[in-house]
Amino acid sequence: MGGEKFGFLIWVSSISCLICLCHGYVPVDNYLINCGSHTNATVTGRVFISDQLASSHLTSPNEILAASNRNSVSDIYQTARIFAGTSKYTFSVARGRHWVRLHFSPFQYQNFEMGSAQFSVSSQTHVLLNDFTAKSRVMKEYYLKVATGNLELTFTPSGNSFAFVNALEVVSVPDTLINGEPPFAGSPGKFQGLSWQALETVHRLNMGGPRVTPSNDTLSRTWEPDSEFLIEKNLVTSVSKIASVNYVPGYATEETAPRTVYGTCSEMNSGDNPASNFNVTWDFDVDVGFQYFLRFHFCDIVSSSLNQLYFNLFVDSMMVVENLDLSTYTFNVLAAAYSMDYVTGSAKQTGRIRVSLGRSYVHTNYPTAILNGLEIMKINNSKSQLSTGTFLPGGSSSSTTKKNVGMIVGAMVGSLLALVVFGGLFLLIKKRGRGGRDGHSKTWIPLSTAGVTSGSSSGTTITSAASNSSYRIPLAAVKEATNSFDESRVIGVGGFGKVYKGELHNGTKVAVKRANPKSQQGLAEFKTEIEMLSQFRHRHLVSLIGYCDESNEMILVYEYMENGTLKSHLYGSGLPSLSWKQRLEICIGSARGLHYLHTGDSKPVIHRDVKSANILLDEKLMAKVADFGLSKTGPDLDQTHVSTAVKGSFGYLDPEYFRRQQLTEKSDVYSFGVVMFEVLCARPVIDPTLPREMVNLAEWAMKWQKKGQLEQVIDQSLRGKIIPDSLRKFGETGEKCLADYGVDRPSMGDVLWNLEYALQLQEAVVDGDLEEDNSTNMIGELPLRFNDYNNQGDTSVNVAVARKGRYEEEEESSVDDLSGVSMSKVFSQLVKSEGR
Ligand SMILES: *[C@@H]1O[C@H](CO)[C@@H](O)[C@H](O)[C@H]1NC(C)=O
Ligand SMILES: *[C@@H]1O[C@H](CO)[C@@H](O)[C@H](O)[C@H]1NC(C)=O
Ligand SMILES: *[C@@H]1O[C@H](CO)[C@@H](O)[C@H](O)[C@H]1NC(C)=O
Ligand SMILES: *[C@@H]1O[C@H](CO)[C@@H](O)[C@H](O)[C@H]1NC(C)=O
């Protein structure tokens, strides 16, 4: 028996030697198809064969070969196959796991605008895509088990639409790549039956290293760099020691992840300072309603000997491994490749997975932590689906979402272009703002008109756990900033108290909201606001710089918002009116802020006081949502808050919230719908001076929307300037937000997406002239959805969008970086001034 085992071992090792010699795993099935093309295409050393040769695999009632002449894209993206009816590819394959990779890169061909095609794709056993729309280039990768010897991929157009695909791959993968019973991350128990699940790759990252392409991976996978997912990029350093990677038999192999992945890592940037104590955190967008498989790849390339690296691993803020010591896992081999699998506990309720690393609490000599690679894969749900059908770039189909960011956000860059165009106007506004500071008070920080009495509280010291003492500002610093609350600096007055414009020692402009010292009113709001704002940071939420609770004061210090409230730009203040594009961008920005709140961290947060006076505009008219005094982590039924909120936001209040007293995110959606009509019609939400049927804006606008004559009631200054399609989209979206029942209203993610779309429809025409010959240079890798000569108009539009998408991606990250930097600068200034 012993001999038999020994023989087996030798046999295994000679096989693996053979495998090494022939460059790793060789897939039994390897179908690579260049759809819609008459020629083979070679991409990173892999040959995608002409569709003609592959046509025996296809049964289709009505298919079209579509060719573009997009020279700047990879060969496989130059053509596509269009399916006007349900069509099926059938591949004869060995039983076992296969990668199915679907490549989409939409372009316009004759009447087919692929970017708006909607369709589903399924295998015999699983729904891979449901009512999917590929708005920009995206590759979908699945890890599917084939039990029958045939793999069928069925493309089904939704409704009157059509389906398309640019290239597809069906490639064998070792069954052992992902199997077993991984433990749940942060909760007891194990996930059973992984071997029957269909998985979809959501993210596959090479930490601290470059993109690894299929040619450098024996399983033809693509590994992306991790930096865009890091919350704070300056907390890590990238390490690369590819040559030192060891594959220990029985553990990870080159198939688990290639050397190029194990040989680089993102390391906690602690500078060997034993006092360093922070977490390195990555955030990933995922679809709600699914469980996710997580595979962590580790390889200690940073230590000089064993037992020098201990750290903690968290998923969604839960401890998953404490004092992780890689040396104990791998037979005491240093720099051994090792992978660890987990499955998220239950179907995700939020659209995010958060992974953090932190130093060990006990092994204090080595305050560092590493991660070399990470894979996140979606697990099919109990209905055997990997997509639930509500495809929305705002948060549904995640990998698409990610790729779509460029485009969605592209719409926002419109605002940057608009900035250039309207630059003069902005300067004008600014000047006016400065000059007339004393004249018309700019209420840039909203004051809750409704105070919340929170019982008796003698000391106003904030003791709540969530209040973060690093935000505390000495009273002396606040006084210095406001010239001892000089009356000439008052820029707003409300029930809560006064708001001053101030300037910190380092020149940062701030808004100082000071509660009336005589009253204890508003303490609850004060606390809530600190808790909320210190937890949430987002470019579309107004930032809290600090608070002061010395000497019974209740003072909040925020970033200063140069352009005041959205409301003041709509009516009643004499400010120049905003263009339609600017208004859309403001709506999009605030929708983004609310979407973040609703889908944020652990529990969704409901703002509860969404209104145009709580949307502030910075010097570039970028919108930020403010005033979290009434916010709640919901759903919740706090009666005391109910009544006060009613007072505060008359005209914006969700009727269902009245009826059922039940608070959900959909109440914010309703209020946001009111804001949308306010933006469109530029009039107060309640105006008692008007004839009866016009008093309530929501009712009045809905009446016209339902008649299909919304253009009758829009802001005079917008007449004739809104593209009808854009207006229609906007009106429909607003109407849905105002649905009587919360369930019928869209999520903020949907709203966001629809607004982006309305902006695109608007820009489509406005930017038509921007198309230039040199635009191709700027497009880079972004999908081009053009080159149909019959449709020059659309062509230029799509180019413009693609080009902007590129910019905005960069813009977005740099803005975030900058805001991080300036915040920490502010803090250090505060600390310094405290010391003086
Ligand atoms: C395309 O590739 C297939 C398979 O490798 C080969 O048989 C065929 O000759 C190639 N066709 C062309 C035109 O190169
Ligand atoms: C990919 O492989 C090629 C050779 O096959 C090599 O020259 C290149 O450095 C590799 N790239 C990475 C990122 O490892
Ligand atoms: C790191 O993250 C975990 C989980 O969210 C948290 O419990 C811990 O306090 C964090 N550590 C630091 C130093 O922030
Ligand atoms: C995924 O689909 C399979 C059927 O193919 C089913 O047996 C399994 O339970 C599904 N997974 C989950 C988590 O429901």
XYZ file of C-alpha atoms in Angstrom, residues 151-493:
343
model
C -22.369 23.987 -23.574
C -25.179 26.083 -24.991
C -25.157 29.839 -24.854
C -28.468 31.407 -25.729
C -28.829 35.072 -26.641
C -32.354 36.387 -26.229
C -33.255 39.936 -27.212
C -35.557 41.740 -24.755
C -38.827 42.943 -26.284
C -38.190 44.475 -29.686
C -34.512 44.899 -29.090
C -31.682 42.798 -30.443
C -28.624 41.075 -29.043
C -24.994 41.292 -30.050
C -21.572 40.015 -29.126
C -18.119 40.983 -30.385
C -16.167 37.938 -29.293
C -16.594 34.941 -27.104
C -14.448 32.387 -25.370
C -15.222 28.955 -24.039
C -12.094 27.607 -22.409
C -11.514 24.694 -20.024
C -10.402 25.471 -16.472
C -9.256 22.939 -13.880
C -12.261 21.920 -11.747
C -10.043 22.288 -8.742
C -9.417 25.973 -9.283
C -12.385 26.885 -7.132
C -13.998 24.218 -5.017
C -14.268 23.038 -1.430
C -16.260 24.580 1.372
C -14.945 28.030 2.136
C -15.803 29.508 5.528
C -18.105 32.502 5.730
C -16.240 35.755 6.178
C -16.848 36.989 9.697
C -19.570 34.524 10.649
C -19.537 30.875 11.662
C -20.143 28.034 9.240
C -19.082 27.084 5.758
C -20.512 27.550 2.322
C -21.690 24.191 0.990
C -21.862 23.044 -2.572
C -19.509 25.470 -4.221
C -18.796 22.920 -6.891
C -22.328 23.413 -8.273
C -22.372 27.150 -8.318
C -21.936 29.273 -11.365
C -19.595 32.155 -10.632
C -19.085 35.485 -12.296
C -15.847 37.376 -11.935
C -16.530 40.791 -10.494
C -13.013 41.929 -9.667
C -9.648 40.281 -10.109
C -6.776 42.345 -8.852
C -3.026 42.265 -8.799
C -2.198 44.262 -5.681
C 0.726 46.628 -5.965
C 1.481 45.582 -9.528
C 0.550 46.296 -13.117
C -2.251 44.833 -15.184
C -1.510 41.191 -15.980
C -2.868 40.182 -19.366
C -4.130 36.773 -20.492
C -0.815 36.028 -22.160
C 0.933 36.077 -18.769
C -1.610 33.865 -17.052
C -1.874 30.173 -17.758
C -5.649 30.377 -17.372
C -5.882 33.429 -19.640
C -7.180 35.648 -16.883
C -6.777 39.394 -16.661
C -5.641 40.917 -13.357
C -6.173 44.637 -12.866
C -4.176 46.968 -10.617
C -5.767 47.731 -7.257
C -5.094 51.415 -6.746
C -8.462 52.717 -7.870
C -10.154 50.648 -5.178
C -8.001 51.893 -2.337
C -9.742 54.331 -0.069
C -6.480 56.066 0.753
C -3.740 55.388 -1.699
C -1.053 57.019 0.407
C -1.453 54.382 3.108
C 0.215 51.705 1.016
C 3.453 51.158 -0.807
C 3.828 48.842 -3.754
C 6.402 46.093 -3.424
C 7.647 43.958 -6.315
C 9.880 40.886 -5.889
C 8.658 38.517 -8.535
C 11.750 36.338 -8.469
C 11.380 35.449 -4.800
C 7.980 33.766 -5.126
C 7.943 30.083 -4.094
C 5.212 27.660 -5.052
C 5.072 25.059 -2.291
C 3.606 21.755 -3.464
C 0.137 21.232 -2.111
C -0.579 24.927 -1.842
C -1.045 27.543 -4.479
C 0.175 26.803 -8.010
C 0.777 28.936 -11.057
C -2.843 28.201 -11.898
C -4.054 29.651 -8.600
C -2.386 32.884 -9.634
C 0.695 33.610 -11.699
C 4.034 34.634 -10.300
C 3.461 38.187 -11.468
C 0.525 38.386 -9.061
C 2.190 36.753 -6.041
C 5.386 38.687 -6.663
C 3.861 42.111 -6.066
C 1.847 43.411 -3.160
C 0.348 46.474 -1.578
C 1.966 46.844 1.827
C 0.749 48.948 4.716
C 2.896 52.046 4.646
C 3.827 52.129 8.293
C 7.425 53.213 7.852
C 8.489 50.578 10.426
C 7.074 52.834 13.061
C 5.789 50.555 15.822
C 3.224 53.206 16.730
C 1.596 53.124 13.302
C -1.960 52.061 13.635
C -4.330 52.350 10.719
C -6.183 50.160 8.290
C -5.604 49.817 4.598
C -8.998 49.553 2.950
C -10.319 48.676 -0.476
C -13.939 49.169 -1.484
C -15.621 47.232 -4.262
C -18.956 47.854 -5.868
C -21.071 44.745 -6.123
C -24.694 43.931 -6.855
C -27.014 43.546 -3.937
C -28.863 40.289 -3.450
C -25.957 37.919 -4.071
C -23.288 36.150 -2.071
C -19.706 36.577 -3.112
C -16.725 34.287 -3.186
C -13.523 36.027 -2.088
C -10.073 34.662 -2.740
C -7.146 36.389 -1.077
C -3.680 35.782 -2.464
C -0.788 36.207 -0.080
C 2.944 35.808 -0.449
C 5.271 37.327 2.118
C 7.759 39.090 -0.115
C 8.359 41.843 2.433
C 9.890 39.982 5.401
C 13.555 39.054 5.616
C 12.812 35.935 7.644
C 9.916 33.861 8.953
C 7.512 35.029 11.647
C 7.998 38.695 11.002
C 4.601 39.474 9.601
C 1.375 39.318 11.569
C -1.745 41.177 10.614
C -5.505 41.238 10.793
C -7.840 40.772 7.873
C -11.322 42.286 7.869
C -14.192 41.933 5.447
C -17.033 44.418 5.765
C -15.560 45.549 9.080
C -15.686 42.049 10.555
C -12.537 40.327 11.739
C -11.873 37.391 9.430
C -8.365 36.370 10.447
C -6.567 37.669 13.505
C -2.767 37.696 13.664
C -2.444 36.078 10.281
C 1.066 34.600 10.123
C 1.782 33.327 6.655
C 4.820 31.301 7.749
C 2.632 28.868 9.667
C 0.515 28.102 6.633
C 3.200 27.077 4.232
C 5.618 24.650 5.870
C 7.732 27.541 7.063
C 8.755 28.538 3.587
C 9.252 32.257 3.240
C 7.589 33.990 0.318
C 5.375 30.992 -0.406
C 2.290 31.594 -2.510
C -0.853 31.022 -0.502
C -4.515 31.641 -1.132
C -7.434 31.835 1.271
C -11.086 31.576 0.303
C -14.149 33.025 1.973
C -17.765 33.528 1.095
C -19.742 36.515 2.319
C -22.205 35.474 5.015
C -25.522 36.183 3.346
C -26.845 37.880 0.253
C -25.420 41.396 0.193
C -27.759 44.142 1.276
C -25.406 46.926 0.338
C -23.695 47.416 -2.964
C -20.239 47.275 -1.537
C -17.644 44.857 -0.225
C -15.007 46.401 1.996
C -11.712 44.642 2.603
C -9.315 45.989 5.243
C -5.945 45.017 6.598
C -4.574 46.248 9.898
C -1.589 45.578 12.089
C -1.737 42.825 14.672
C -2.851 43.958 18.097
C -0.417 41.583 19.841
C 2.690 41.282 17.687
C 3.583 44.907 17.989
C 7.112 44.823 16.609
C 6.003 44.424 13.034
C 3.277 46.914 12.301
C 2.649 45.957 8.721
C 0.268 44.001 6.524
C 0.188 42.898 2.901
C -2.117 41.695 0.182
C -0.853 40.349 -3.142
C -4.030 39.577 -5.027
C -7.775 39.448 -4.617
C -10.579 37.877 -6.591
C -14.220 38.633 -6.000
C -16.750 36.410 -7.704
C -20.499 36.556 -7.631
C -22.280 33.317 -6.736
C -25.521 32.469 -8.531
C -28.665 32.984 -6.500
C -31.227 30.340 -5.654
C -32.975 30.983 -8.976
C -29.748 30.034 -10.784
C -29.258 33.603 -11.901
C -26.193 35.757 -11.894
C -28.172 38.807 -12.829
C -31.541 39.802 -11.519
C -32.526 41.777 -14.523
C -32.652 45.293 -13.275
C -29.557 46.303 -15.090
C -28.507 49.720 -13.942
C -25.121 51.254 -14.073
C -25.999 52.875 -10.785
C -25.478 49.696 -8.887
C -26.806 46.576 -10.410
C -24.536 44.727 -12.728
C -21.320 45.461 -11.056
C -18.570 44.777 -13.481
C -20.492 46.615 -16.112
C -21.101 49.336 -13.644
C -17.458 49.764 -13.137
C -16.716 49.952 -16.784
C -19.607 52.272 -17.240
C -18.317 54.701 -14.766
C -16.346 56.415 -17.416
C -19.379 56.967 -19.483
C -21.742 57.884 -16.736
C -19.276 60.165 -15.292
C -18.500 61.300 -18.765
C -21.742 63.072 -18.663
C -20.484 64.966 -15.698
C -17.464 66.214 -17.475
C -19.954 67.967 -19.522
C -20.055 70.180 -16.520
C -16.372 70.840 -16.874
C -16.832 71.794 -20.479
C -19.764 73.854 -19.430
C -17.503 75.478 -16.915
C -15.233 76.627 -19.619
C -18.127 77.898 -21.613
C -19.878 79.510 -18.731
C -16.721 80.462 -16.927
C -17.378 84.114 -17.347
C -20.811 83.717 -15.929
C -19.486 81.917 -12.880
C -16.950 84.598 -12.218
C -19.748 87.042 -12.377
C -21.739 85.103 -9.839
C -18.767 84.871 -7.581
C -18.044 88.543 -7.788
C -21.614 89.353 -7.030
C -21.507 86.950 -4.132
C -18.502 88.633 -2.647
C -19.603 92.140 -3.307
C -23.063 91.653 -1.982
C -22.147 89.665 1.061
C -23.871 92.044 3.380
C -26.675 92.810 1.017
C -28.421 89.521 0.482
C -27.416 86.943 2.970
C -26.245 83.794 1.297
C -27.486 80.902 3.295
C -24.987 78.394 2.132
C -25.410 76.187 5.136
C -28.992 75.294 5.725
C -30.380 75.637 9.151
C -32.982 73.228 10.258
C -36.033 75.224 10.847
C -37.292 72.417 12.992
C -35.391 71.902 16.168
C -35.458 68.574 17.878
C -35.741 68.695 21.601
C -33.848 65.888 23.137
C -35.040 65.807 26.708
C -32.846 67.258 29.364
C -29.142 67.357 28.804
C -27.187 69.513 31.117
C -23.711 69.172 29.698
C -23.434 69.531 25.957
C -20.276 67.463 25.779
C -20.674 64.924 23.056
C -20.199 61.534 24.570
C -21.677 59.390 21.866
C -19.411 56.647 20.655
C -19.651 57.769 17.098
C -18.526 61.291 17.759
C -14.973 61.430 16.744
C -12.758 63.428 19.011
C -10.296 64.048 16.215
C -12.906 66.426 14.852
C -12.991 68.524 17.975
C -11.880 72.114 17.439
C -10.877 74.427 20.272
C -13.192 77.356 20.789
C -10.248 79.717 20.466
C -9.650 78.477 16.928
C -13.294 78.974 16.028
C -13.223 82.471 17.447
C -10.118 83.276 15.528
C -11.724 81.985 12.358
C -14.829 84.111 12.775
C -13.242 87.163 14.367
C -15.059 86.305 17.595
C -18.365 85.689 15.843
C -18.326 89.057 14.224
C -21.854 89.992 13.154
C -20.594 91.146 9.781
C -19.680 87.561 9.028
C -23.152 86.193 9.490
C -24.291 84.598 6.287
C -27.378 82.837 7.516
C -29.763 82.687 10.416
